[in-house]
mmCIF file of C-alpha atoms and ligand atoms in Angstrom:
data_model
loop_
_atom_site.group_PDB
_atom_site.id
_atom_site.type_symbol
_atom_site.label_atom_id
_atom_site.label_comp_id
_atom_site.label_asym_id
_atom_site.label_seq_id
_atom_site.Cartn_x
_atom_site.Cartn_y
_atom_site.Cartn_z
ATOM 1 C CA MET A 1 5.474 50.784 -18.700
ATOM 2 C CA ILE A 2 2.655 53.025 -16.431
ATOM 3 C CA HIS A 3 4.731 56.205 -15.468
ATOM 4 C CA THR A 4 3.315 57.834 -11.989
ATOM 5 C CA VAL A 5 2.907 61.334 -13.369
ATOM 6 C CA PRO A 6 1.278 62.038 -16.314
ATOM 7 C CA ALA A 7 3.506 63.489 -20.038
ATOM 8 C CA GLU A 8 4.469 66.650 -19.772
ATOM 9 C CA VAL A 9 3.542 68.389 -22.614
ATOM 10 C CA LEU A 10 5.365 71.678 -24.440
ATOM 11 C CA HIS A 11 3.693 73.694 -26.349
ATOM 12 C CA LEU A 12 5.931 74.537 -29.406
ATOM 13 C CA SER A 13 5.309 76.651 -32.873
ATOM 14 C CA PRO A 14 4.438 74.406 -35.332
ATOM 15 C CA GLU A 15 6.690 76.692 -37.584
ATOM 16 C CA ALA A 16 9.495 78.037 -35.281
ATOM 17 C CA PRO A 17 10.103 75.709 -32.213
ATOM 18 C CA ASP A 18 11.715 76.575 -29.718
ATOM 19 C CA PRO A 19 15.395 74.850 -29.831
ATOM 20 C CA GLN A 20 15.199 74.456 -25.791
ATOM 21 C CA ALA A 21 12.475 73.010 -25.599
ATOM 22 C CA ILE A 22 13.577 70.428 -28.758
ATOM 23 C CA ALA A 23 17.041 70.099 -26.628
ATOM 24 C CA ARG A 24 15.116 68.525 -24.360
ATOM 25 C CA ALA A 25 13.188 66.288 -26.193
ATOM 26 C CA ALA A 26 16.613 65.067 -28.535
ATOM 27 C CA ALA A 27 18.165 64.299 -25.118
ATOM 28 C CA LEU A 28 14.958 61.886 -24.151
ATOM 29 C CA ILE A 29 15.471 60.546 -27.668
ATOM 30 C CA ARG A 30 18.871 59.994 -26.866
ATOM 31 C CA ALA A 31 18.653 58.669 -23.658
ATOM 32 C CA GLY A 32 16.023 55.933 -24.636
ATOM 33 C CA GLN A 33 13.082 57.564 -24.049
ATOM 34 C CA LEU A 34 9.770 58.074 -25.951
ATOM 35 C CA VAL A 35 8.264 61.366 -27.044
ATOM 36 C CA ALA A 36 5.241 62.446 -29.162
ATOM 37 C CA PHE A 37 5.621 64.756 -31.636
ATOM 38 C CA PRO A 38 3.497 66.702 -34.487
ATOM 39 C CA THR A 39 4.573 65.402 -37.919
ATOM 40 C CA GLU A 40 2.382 66.975 -41.383
ATOM 41 C CA THR A 41 -0.152 63.524 -40.901
ATOM 42 C CA VAL A 42 -0.484 62.564 -37.832
ATOM 43 C CA TYR A 43 1.427 62.538 -34.921
ATOM 44 C CA GLY A 44 4.152 60.465 -34.381
ATOM 45 C CA LEU A 45 5.528 58.281 -31.059
ATOM 46 C CA GLY A 46 9.494 58.609 -31.302
ATOM 47 C CA ALA A 47 12.438 56.265 -30.430
ATOM 48 C CA ASN A 48 16.161 56.335 -31.543
ATOM 49 C CA ALA A 49 15.425 53.907 -34.379
ATOM 50 C CA PHE A 50 19.093 52.392 -33.980
ATOM 51 C CA ASP A 51 18.216 51.245 -30.282
ATOM 52 C CA SER A 52 16.316 48.071 -30.220
ATOM 53 C CA ALA A 53 15.266 48.756 -26.175
ATOM 54 C CA ALA A 54 13.994 51.915 -26.775
ATOM 55 C CA VAL A 55 12.004 50.622 -29.672
ATOM 56 C CA ALA A 56 10.615 47.795 -27.645
ATOM 57 C CA ARG A 57 8.950 50.638 -25.307
ATOM 58 C CA ILE A 58 6.782 51.973 -28.313
ATOM 59 C CA PHE A 59 5.147 48.595 -28.641
ATOM 60 C CA ALA A 60 4.440 48.561 -24.977
ATOM 61 C CA ALA A 61 3.396 51.731 -24.807
ATOM 62 C CA LYS A 62 0.846 51.448 -27.589
ATOM 63 C CA GLY A 63 0.202 47.969 -27.057
ATOM 64 C CA ARG A 64 1.049 47.248 -30.088
ATOM 65 C CA PRO A 65 1.611 43.844 -31.381
ATOM 66 C CA ALA A 66 5.174 42.957 -31.771
ATOM 67 C CA ASN A 67 4.704 42.034 -35.732
ATOM 68 C CA ASP A 68 3.721 45.048 -36.774
ATOM 69 C CA PRO A 69 6.808 47.232 -38.274
ATOM 70 C CA ILE A 70 7.449 50.834 -37.510
ATOM 71 C CA ILE A 71 7.980 53.488 -40.247
ATOM 72 C CA VAL A 72 11.425 55.402 -39.802
ATOM 73 C CA HIS A 73 11.804 58.887 -40.161
ATOM 74 C CA SER A 74 14.882 60.827 -41.110
ATOM 75 C CA LEU A 75 15.313 64.538 -42.673
ATOM 76 C CA GLY A 76 17.703 65.537 -45.764
ATOM 77 C CA GLY A 77 18.691 62.151 -47.017
ATOM 78 C CA ILE A 78 18.437 58.279 -45.478
ATOM 79 C CA PRO A 79 21.334 57.942 -43.136
ATOM 80 C CA GLU A 80 24.117 54.939 -43.850
ATOM 81 C CA GLY A 81 22.821 51.712 -42.258
ATOM 82 C CA VAL A 82 19.267 52.780 -43.016
ATOM 83 C CA VAL A 83 18.684 51.286 -45.882
ATOM 84 C CA ASP A 84 20.751 48.490 -47.806
ATOM 85 C CA TRP A 85 20.398 49.851 -51.402
ATOM 86 C CA SER A 86 22.619 46.820 -53.071
ATOM 87 C CA GLN A 87 19.594 45.043 -52.420
ATOM 88 C CA LEU A 88 17.943 47.052 -55.085
ATOM 89 C CA SER A 89 17.250 46.565 -58.451
ATOM 90 C CA ASP A 90 18.685 49.096 -60.572
ATOM 91 C CA GLN A 91 15.046 49.973 -61.525
ATOM 92 C CA ALA A 92 14.116 49.920 -58.487
ATOM 93 C CA GLN A 93 16.447 52.417 -57.165
ATOM 94 C CA ARG A 94 16.000 55.076 -59.990
ATOM 95 C CA THR A 95 12.227 54.611 -58.906
ATOM 96 C CA ALA A 96 13.310 55.947 -55.473
ATOM 97 C CA GLN A 97 15.231 58.760 -56.827
ATOM 98 C CA ALA A 98 12.533 59.723 -58.707
ATOM 99 C CA LEU A 99 10.075 59.480 -55.851
ATOM 100 C CA MET A 100 12.300 60.888 -52.938
ATOM 101 C CA ALA A 101 12.949 64.391 -55.099
ATOM 102 C CA ALA A 102 9.317 65.027 -55.956
ATOM 103 C CA PHE A 103 7.630 63.928 -52.658
ATOM 104 C CA MET A 104 10.132 63.667 -49.489
ATOM 105 C CA PRO A 105 9.679 65.825 -47.401
ATOM 106 C CA GLY A 106 6.314 64.534 -47.000
ATOM 107 C CA ALA A 107 3.282 62.536 -46.435
ATOM 108 C CA LEU A 108 5.126 59.140 -48.913
ATOM 109 C CA THR A 109 6.765 56.287 -46.860
ATOM 110 C CA LEU A 110 8.698 54.023 -49.144
ATOM 111 C CA VAL A 111 9.826 50.415 -48.218
ATOM 112 C CA LEU A 112 13.196 49.418 -48.919
ATOM 113 C CA PRO A 113 14.916 46.642 -48.255
ATOM 114 C CA ARG A 114 16.247 47.038 -44.374
ATOM 115 C CA GLY A 115 20.109 48.337 -43.757
ATOM 116 C CA ALA A 116 22.524 46.897 -41.042
ATOM 117 C CA ARG A 117 21.697 49.434 -37.742
ATOM 118 C CA ILE A 118 18.000 49.112 -38.301
ATOM 119 C CA PRO A 119 17.690 46.435 -35.098
ATOM 120 C CA PRO A 120 15.106 43.642 -35.920
ATOM 121 C CA ASN A 121 12.216 45.054 -33.977
ATOM 122 C CA VAL A 122 11.926 47.949 -35.671
ATOM 123 C CA THR A 123 10.826 46.408 -38.944
ATOM 124 C CA ALA A 124 9.169 43.195 -36.879
ATOM 125 C CA GLY A 125 11.712 40.957 -38.307
ATOM 126 C CA LEU A 126 10.624 41.788 -41.827
ATOM 127 C CA PRO A 127 13.818 42.199 -44.270
ATOM 128 C CA ASN A 128 12.341 45.583 -45.569
ATOM 129 C CA VAL A 129 12.421 48.999 -43.590
ATOM 130 C CA GLY A 130 9.660 52.000 -43.982
ATOM 131 C CA VAL A 131 11.214 55.124 -43.978
ATOM 132 C CA ARG A 132 10.458 58.845 -44.837
ATOM 133 C CA MET A 133 11.178 62.504 -44.016
ATOM 134 C CA PRO A 134 8.267 64.595 -42.218
ATOM 135 C CA ALA A 135 7.686 67.972 -43.445
ATOM 136 C CA HIS A 136 6.987 69.539 -40.326
ATOM 137 C CA ALA A 137 9.524 71.979 -38.360
ATOM 138 C CA VAL A 138 8.889 70.022 -35.291
ATOM 139 C CA ALA A 139 9.615 66.571 -36.355
ATOM 140 C CA GLN A 140 12.332 67.964 -38.364
ATOM 141 C CA ALA A 141 14.321 69.968 -35.435
ATOM 142 C CA LEU A 142 13.834 66.835 -33.278
ATOM 143 C CA ILE A 143 15.380 64.409 -35.773
ATOM 144 C CA ALA A 144 18.267 66.816 -36.458
ATOM 145 C CA ALA A 145 18.929 67.577 -33.051
ATOM 146 C CA ALA A 146 18.738 63.969 -31.754
ATOM 147 C CA GLY A 147 21.457 63.523 -34.441
ATOM 148 C CA VAL A 148 19.719 59.549 -35.332
ATOM 149 C CA PRO A 149 16.462 58.370 -37.375
ATOM 150 C CA ILE A 150 13.559 58.241 -35.370
ATOM 151 C CA ALA A 151 10.908 55.330 -35.682
ATOM 152 C CA ALA A 152 7.554 56.314 -34.637
ATOM 153 C CA PRO A 153 4.702 54.597 -35.355
ATOM 154 C CA SER A 154 0.960 57.033 -34.883
ATOM 155 C CA ALA A 155 0.737 58.219 -30.930
ATOM 156 C CA ASN A 156 -2.626 56.543 -30.318
ATOM 157 C CA ARG A 157 -2.984 53.362 -28.490
ATOM 158 C CA PHE A 158 -2.761 50.027 -30.999
ATOM 159 C CA ALA A 159 -5.985 49.810 -33.494
ATOM 160 C CA HIS A 160 -7.582 53.628 -32.189
ATOM 161 C CA THR A 161 -8.158 56.373 -34.172
ATOM 162 C CA SER A 162 -5.066 58.545 -35.642
ATOM 163 C CA PRO A 163 -4.210 61.265 -33.294
ATOM 164 C CA THR A 164 -3.918 65.049 -35.276
ATOM 165 C CA THR A 165 -3.989 66.917 -31.856
ATOM 166 C CA ALA A 166 -1.334 66.865 -28.831
ATOM 167 C CA GLN A 167 -4.828 66.450 -27.017
ATOM 168 C CA HIS A 168 -5.704 63.330 -28.734
ATOM 169 C CA VAL A 169 -2.006 61.609 -27.578
ATOM 170 C CA TYR A 170 -2.481 62.713 -24.168
ATOM 171 C CA ALA A 171 -6.336 61.071 -24.069
ATOM 172 C CA ASP A 172 -4.562 57.873 -25.100
ATOM 173 C CA LEU A 173 -1.055 57.786 -24.252
ATOM 174 C CA ALA A 174 -0.642 60.264 -20.877
ATOM 175 C CA GLU A 175 0.141 57.134 -18.481
ATOM 176 C CA HIS A 176 3.071 55.954 -20.931
ATOM 177 C CA ILE A 177 5.397 58.450 -22.176
ATOM 178 C CA ALA A 178 7.530 61.008 -20.952
ATOM 179 C CA LEU A 179 6.628 64.221 -22.736
ATOM 180 C CA ILE A 180 4.864 65.408 -26.133
ATOM 181 C CA LEU A 181 5.312 68.182 -27.929
ATOM 182 C CA ASP A 182 2.158 69.977 -28.485
ATOM 183 C CA GLY A 183 2.788 71.546 -32.161
ATOM 184 C CA GLY A 184 -1.151 72.319 -32.621
ATOM 185 C CA ALA A 185 -3.565 69.857 -35.346
ATOM 186 C CA THR A 186 -1.585 68.179 -37.912
ATOM 187 C CA GLN A 187 -2.166 70.002 -41.272
ATOM 188 C CA VAL A 188 -2.667 66.706 -43.656
ATOM 189 C CA GLY A 189 -4.859 64.709 -41.518
ATOM 190 C CA VAL A 190 -4.314 60.730 -42.571
ATOM 191 C CA GLU A 191 -0.849 59.189 -42.271
ATOM 192 C CA SER A 192 1.308 58.597 -45.260
ATOM 193 C CA SER A 193 0.998 56.663 -48.887
ATOM 194 C CA ILE A 194 3.065 53.882 -47.770
ATOM 195 C CA LEU A 195 4.697 52.504 -51.297
ATOM 196 C CA ASP A 196 6.736 49.012 -50.993
ATOM 197 C CA LEU A 197 9.286 49.345 -53.854
ATOM 198 C CA CYS A 198 11.243 45.495 -52.414
ATOM 199 C CA SER A 199 8.451 44.027 -54.966
ATOM 200 C CA ASP A 200 7.798 44.776 -58.933
ATOM 201 C CA PRO A 201 5.601 46.238 -60.072
ATOM 202 C CA PRO A 202 6.037 48.815 -56.938
ATOM 203 C CA ARG A 203 3.175 47.655 -53.874
ATOM 204 C CA LEU A 204 1.004 50.991 -52.558
ATOM 205 C CA LEU A 205 0.209 49.172 -48.931
ATOM 206 C CA ARG A 206 -2.029 51.873 -47.850
ATOM 207 C CA HIS A 207 -3.436 54.905 -49.459
ATOM 208 C CA GLY A 208 -2.304 58.409 -47.763
ATOM 209 C CA GLY A 209 -1.432 62.295 -47.908
ATOM 210 C CA VAL A 210 0.517 61.958 -51.114
ATOM 211 C CA PRO A 211 -2.473 60.304 -53.837
ATOM 212 C CA LEU A 212 -1.880 57.320 -55.695
ATOM 213 C CA GLU A 213 -2.324 60.094 -59.075
ATOM 214 C CA ALA A 214 0.573 62.373 -57.859
ATOM 215 C CA ILE A 215 2.501 59.045 -57.325
ATOM 216 C CA ARG A 216 2.122 57.545 -60.861
ATOM 217 C CA ALA A 217 2.181 61.062 -62.794
ATOM 218 C CA CYS A 218 5.561 61.311 -60.906
ATOM 219 C CA LEU A 219 7.108 58.218 -62.340
ATOM 220 C CA ARG A 220 5.746 58.634 -65.810
ATOM 221 C CA ALA A 221 7.605 62.215 -65.568
ATOM 222 C CA ALA A 222 10.992 60.601 -64.909
ATOM 223 C CA HIS A 223 10.066 57.927 -67.471
ATOM 224 C CA LEU A 224 9.763 54.966 -65.422
ATOM 225 C CA PRO A 225 7.236 52.416 -65.626
ATOM 226 C CA ASP A 226 3.648 53.914 -63.927
ATOM 227 C CA SER A 227 2.380 50.338 -63.110
ATOM 228 C CA VAL A 228 1.527 50.311 -58.929
ATOM 229 C CA ALA A 229 -0.625 47.378 -57.478
ATOM 230 C CA VAL A 230 -2.489 48.804 -55.000
ATOM 231 C CA ILE A 231 -3.199 46.450 -52.191
ATOM 232 C CA SER A 232 -6.592 46.234 -51.397
ATOM 233 C CA ARG A 233 -6.107 45.327 -47.577
ATOM 234 C CA TYR A 234 -10.175 44.380 -47.244
ATOM 235 C CA ALA A 235 -12.444 42.982 -50.112
ATOM 236 C CA GLU A 236 -15.113 44.908 -49.961
ATOM 237 C CA GLY A 237 -17.917 44.631 -47.007
ATOM 238 C CA ASP A 238 -15.435 41.689 -46.314
ATOM 239 C CA SER A 239 -14.464 41.438 -42.267
ATOM 240 C CA GLU A 240 -11.715 39.070 -42.181
ATOM 241 C CA PRO A 241 -8.974 40.560 -40.680
ATOM 242 C CA LEU A 242 -5.662 40.257 -42.772
ATOM 243 C CA SER A 243 -2.734 38.628 -42.436
ATOM 244 C CA ALA A 244 -0.151 41.010 -43.244
ATOM 245 C CA PRO A 245 1.607 43.030 -40.742
ATOM 246 C CA GLY A 246 -0.358 46.110 -39.459
ATOM 247 C CA MET A 247 -3.262 45.430 -41.975
ATOM 248 C CA LEU A 248 -6.137 44.717 -39.791
ATOM 249 C CA LEU A 249 -9.207 45.846 -41.535
ATOM 250 C CA LYS A 250 -10.458 47.350 -37.847
ATOM 251 C CA HIS A 251 -7.819 50.216 -37.405
ATOM 252 C CA TYR A 252 -8.453 53.065 -36.772
ATOM 253 C CA ALA A 253 -11.160 52.482 -35.070
ATOM 254 C CA PRO A 254 -13.741 54.879 -32.861
ATOM 255 C CA ARG A 255 -15.410 53.070 -29.789
ATOM 256 C CA ALA A 256 -18.691 53.933 -31.527
ATOM 257 C CA ALA A 257 -20.129 51.288 -34.396
ATOM 258 C CA LEU A 258 -19.647 53.320 -37.048
ATOM 259 C CA THR A 259 -21.687 52.142 -40.728
ATOM 260 C CA LEU A 260 -20.610 53.955 -44.224
ATOM 261 C CA TYR A 261 -23.342 55.117 -46.801
ATOM 262 C CA GLU A 262 -21.544 55.653 -50.276
ATOM 263 C CA GLY A 263 -22.549 54.935 -53.999
ATOM 264 C CA ALA A 264 -25.595 57.530 -54.498
ATOM 265 C CA ASP A 265 -26.375 61.660 -55.183
ATOM 266 C CA ASP A 266 -26.021 63.871 -51.612
ATOM 267 C CA ALA A 267 -29.973 63.374 -51.257
ATOM 268 C CA ILE A 268 -29.884 59.893 -51.072
ATOM 269 C CA LEU A 269 -27.285 59.436 -48.999
ATOM 270 C CA ARG A 270 -28.756 62.132 -46.019
ATOM 271 C CA GLN A 271 -32.334 60.491 -46.775
ATOM 272 C CA ALA A 272 -30.837 57.194 -45.975
ATOM 273 C CA LEU A 273 -28.918 58.191 -42.733
ATOM 274 C CA MET A 274 -31.915 59.936 -41.539
ATOM 275 C CA VAL A 275 -33.600 56.619 -41.803
ATOM 276 C CA ALA A 276 -31.064 54.471 -40.342
ATOM 277 C CA ALA A 277 -30.906 56.759 -37.351
ATOM 278 C CA ALA A 278 -34.418 56.909 -36.843
ATOM 279 C CA ASP A 279 -34.394 53.104 -37.316
ATOM 280 C CA ILE A 280 -31.665 52.681 -34.863
ATOM 281 C CA THR A 281 -33.284 55.006 -32.103
ATOM 282 C CA ALA A 282 -36.671 53.163 -32.266
ATOM 283 C CA ASP A 283 -34.975 49.906 -31.671
ATOM 284 C CA ASP A 284 -32.702 51.364 -28.847
ATOM 285 C CA ALA A 285 -34.169 53.915 -26.415
ATOM 286 C CA LYS A 286 -31.300 54.508 -24.815
ATOM 287 C CA ALA A 287 -28.844 54.587 -28.280
ATOM 288 C CA ARG A 288 -27.396 57.660 -29.442
ATOM 289 C CA VAL A 289 -26.372 58.424 -32.883
ATOM 290 C CA GLY A 290 -23.692 60.838 -34.535
ATOM 291 C CA VAL A 291 -23.362 61.476 -37.995
ATOM 292 C CA LEU A 292 -20.348 62.187 -40.207
ATOM 293 C CA LEU A 293 -21.271 64.756 -42.488
ATOM 294 C CA ALA A 294 -20.282 67.297 -45.185
ATOM 295 C CA ALA A 295 -21.018 70.830 -45.092
ATOM 296 C CA GLU A 296 -24.018 70.450 -47.638
ATOM 297 C CA ASP A 297 -25.451 67.982 -45.306
ATOM 298 C CA ALA A 298 -25.587 69.964 -42.525
ATOM 299 C CA PRO A 299 -28.576 72.062 -42.690
ATOM 300 C CA PHE A 300 -30.912 69.259 -43.705
ATOM 301 C CA PHE A 301 -29.874 67.347 -40.029
ATOM 302 C CA ALA A 302 -30.120 70.948 -38.372
ATOM 303 C CA ALA A 303 -34.180 69.719 -37.497
ATOM 304 C CA LEU A 304 -32.793 66.814 -35.570
ATOM 305 C CA PRO A 305 -31.600 68.220 -33.010
ATOM 306 C CA MET A 306 -31.167 64.728 -31.646
ATOM 307 C CA LEU A 307 -28.230 63.399 -33.462
ATOM 308 C CA CYS A 308 -24.508 64.555 -32.623
ATOM 309 C CA VAL A 309 -23.328 66.551 -35.539
ATOM 310 C CA GLN A 310 -19.893 66.659 -37.073
ATOM 311 C CA VAL A 311 -19.280 68.087 -40.135
ATOM 312 C CA VAL A 312 -15.791 67.246 -41.594
ATOM 313 C CA GLY A 313 -15.717 70.060 -44.938
ATOM 314 C CA ALA A 314 -17.515 70.450 -48.053
ATOM 315 C CA ARG A 315 -18.244 67.400 -50.224
ATOM 316 C CA ASP A 316 -15.215 68.056 -52.799
ATOM 317 C CA ASP A 317 -13.139 70.104 -50.287
ATOM 318 C CA LEU A 318 -11.425 66.458 -49.736
ATOM 319 C CA GLU A 319 -8.301 67.986 -47.758
ATOM 320 C CA ALA A 320 -10.614 69.477 -45.451
ATOM 321 C CA VAL A 321 -12.367 66.439 -45.493
ATOM 322 C CA ALA A 322 -9.216 64.512 -44.493
ATOM 323 C CA HIS A 323 -7.893 67.182 -42.222
ATOM 324 C CA ASN A 324 -10.508 67.024 -40.301
ATOM 325 C CA LEU A 325 -11.383 63.336 -40.177
ATOM 326 C CA PHE A 326 -9.922 62.057 -37.408
ATOM 327 C CA ALA A 327 -10.576 64.725 -34.942
ATOM 328 C CA ALA A 328 -14.517 64.533 -36.306
ATOM 329 C CA LEU A 329 -13.855 60.426 -34.670
ATOM 330 C CA ARG A 330 -12.715 61.289 -31.513
ATOM 331 C CA ALA A 331 -15.221 63.890 -30.955
ATOM 332 C CA LEU A 332 -18.074 61.374 -31.285
ATOM 333 C CA ASP A 333 -16.856 59.532 -29.098
ATOM 334 C CA ALA A 334 -16.507 61.881 -26.640
ATOM 335 C CA GLN A 335 -20.120 62.593 -26.352
ATOM 336 C CA GLY A 336 -20.673 59.474 -25.686
ATOM 337 C CA VAL A 337 -22.201 57.876 -29.136
ATOM 338 C CA THR A 338 -23.408 54.191 -29.750
ATOM 339 C CA HIS A 339 -23.517 54.628 -33.110
ATOM 340 C CA ILE A 340 -21.735 56.532 -36.454
ATOM 341 C CA LEU A 341 -23.541 57.109 -39.585
ATOM 342 C CA ALA A 342 -20.814 58.577 -41.921
ATOM 343 C CA ARG A 343 -21.816 59.684 -45.778
ATOM 344 C CA GLY A 344 -19.351 58.174 -48.641
ATOM 345 C CA PHE A 345 -16.968 61.600 -50.150
ATOM 346 C CA PRO A 346 -15.617 61.230 -53.648
ATOM 347 C CA THR A 347 -12.529 58.611 -53.816
ATOM 348 C CA GLN A 348 -10.267 61.108 -56.309
ATOM 349 C CA GLY A 349 -7.198 62.284 -54.609
ATOM 350 C CA ILE A 350 -6.520 61.926 -51.059
ATOM 351 C CA GLY A 351 -10.384 60.866 -51.051
ATOM 352 C CA ALA A 352 -9.136 56.941 -51.269
ATOM 353 C CA ALA A 353 -7.177 57.631 -48.195
ATOM 354 C CA VAL A 354 -10.282 59.151 -46.813
ATOM 355 C CA ARG A 355 -12.538 56.398 -47.551
ATOM 356 C CA ASP A 356 -9.801 53.578 -46.508
ATOM 357 C CA ARG A 357 -10.035 54.875 -43.171
ATOM 358 C CA LEU A 358 -14.045 55.144 -42.564
ATOM 359 C CA VAL A 359 -13.953 51.707 -44.032
ATOM 360 C CA ARG A 360 -11.551 50.754 -41.594
ATOM 361 C CA ALA A 361 -13.519 52.732 -38.741
ATOM 362 C CA ALA A 362 -16.893 50.743 -40.018
ATOM 363 C CA SER A 363 -14.861 47.517 -39.518
ATOM 364 C CA GLY A 364 -16.483 46.711 -42.938
ATOM 365 C CA ARG A 365 -20.124 47.641 -42.300
ATOM 366 C CA VAL A 366 -20.482 49.425 -45.687
ATOM 367 C CA VAL A 367 -23.586 50.301 -46.987
ATOM 368 C CA ARG A 368 -24.035 50.890 -51.137
ATOM 369 C CA LEU A 369 -26.717 52.527 -52.139
HETATM 370 O O1 LIG B 1 1.976 59.123 -41.451
HETATM 371 C C1 LIG B 1 2.557 58.040 -41.116
HETATM 372 O O2 LIG B 1 2.848 57.248 -41.747
HETATM 373 C C2 LIG B 1 2.246 58.247 -39.483
HETATM 374 C C3 LIG B 1 3.400 59.287 -39.290
HETATM 375 C C4 LIG B 1 3.638 59.476 -37.788
HETATM 376 O O3 LIG B 1 4.665 59.499 -39.553
HETATM 377 N N1 LIG B 1 2.811 57.199 -39.200
HETATM 378 C C5 LIG B 1 2.266 55.737 -39.059
HETATM 379 O O4 LIG B 1 3.075 54.574 -38.418
HETATM 380 O O5 LIG B 1 0.870 56.394 -39.618
HETATM 381 P P1 LIG B 1 1.983 53.532 -38.232
HETATM 382 O O6 LIG B 1 2.784 52.534 -37.508
HETATM 383 O O7 LIG B 1 0.617 53.984 -37.371
HETATM 384 O O8 LIG B 1 1.419 52.453 -39.755
HETATM 385 C C6 LIG B 1 2.324 52.620 -39.932
HETATM 386 C C7 LIG B 1 2.095 51.483 -40.966
HETATM 387 C C8 LIG B 1 2.002 50.159 -40.490
HETATM 388 O O9 LIG B 1 0.214 49.788 -40.926
HETATM 389 C C9 LIG B 1 2.841 49.000 -40.829
HETATM 390 O O10 LIG B 1 2.369 47.596 -41.022
HETATM 391 C C10 LIG B 1 3.332 49.947 -42.321
HETATM 392 O O11 LIG B 1 3.307 50.608 -42.025
HETATM 393 N N2 LIG B 1 4.678 49.657 -42.500
HETATM 394 C C11 LIG B 1 5.836 50.070 -41.711
HETATM 395 N N3 LIG B 1 6.983 49.230 -41.738
HETATM 396 C C12 LIG B 1 7.053 48.687 -42.958
HETATM 397 C C13 LIG B 1 7.332 47.460 -43.195
HETATM 398 N N4 LIG B 1 8.939 47.644 -43.504
HETATM 399 N N5 LIG B 1 6.928 46.844 -44.570
HETATM 400 C C14 LIG B 1 5.408 46.562 -44.679
HETATM 401 N N6 LIG B 1 4.744 47.712 -44.091
HETATM 402 C C15 LIG B 1 5.490 48.588 -43.042
HETATM 403 MG MG1 LIG B 2 -1.329 53.553 -36.928
#
């Protein structure tokens, strides 16, 4: 759907959004329209989750294939008809309760049996539905005012980098949606972790804002089994797309070709990036190289003004790296780079999500040193 007028942008306080602006957005949701809004992870593109025609507009606006299911966002619990709890084993129900108490609201999505009020296009025909409760005042106010759960994928064009600012949403979707709620930059910066509780043991389908270590610690504290099957959606160095919905390797992709360098100490990583950048520009005079660095690397690259440098944070400040990652990729695209060379970061905690997004942005081009 192409709108004749580009999306309207309403600026809101991320802590205390103006109720009148929220009421306008909620009225659009109830009328079956789309509204982009901030969550603590990334911006979402929302529609009434109970309205299959509204959900169809999400797929059209994003250019998203119909086999990619959409997460349902709720507030203060999971509304009647969203999840069919009777389809879940007792242990899985206890697991869901423990995780909801610990991480909702927050950056965790649980995959649970689909309830009767969720139309099939929300789950791409799957018997299970992803649910999450966002920890962001704008998202919460919108859900409360709409009075319905909100189905929302990340508010980017399909397979593009997820948006962490309203400007990113505008750049991707302005011609396709009516309204964008601008609550500033999102805090976490990578999407929610997705845990499927419909299999035993539970399966981690996506690393995200809630680290796997925290999920397992929560299960242990609740005296529940803490084993989690981590679904590797890509084999190491493999560029085959995967069969499961929404799990394409080439996801979160900037326009430029990205290569990820990892596995060595900082000095060797820097050296490898510099040599690769020199090789690329020697081969092709029109090539423009961007480098994605840690703060510690920046001084070493200061003498190379031909490179477009993006610093995402101190090497061990993985929260900052996650927060800045997608904006850095978009900034390099905006500078017109043809190649991006990215260094790896430590992979514990939210670092696992950072690595996952970088490997996808690289379409599997990972150089291990
Ligand atoms: O942080 C987030 O999760 C953001 C914000 C907006 O909430 N949303 C988000 O949605 O990242 P999206 O659609 O870009 O990614 C959701 C992923 C997709 O890869 C989809 O395949 C998976 O979640 N998913 C959703 N429902 C599912 C289901 N029923 N079973 C398996 N995977 C599911
Ligand atoms: Mg997405």
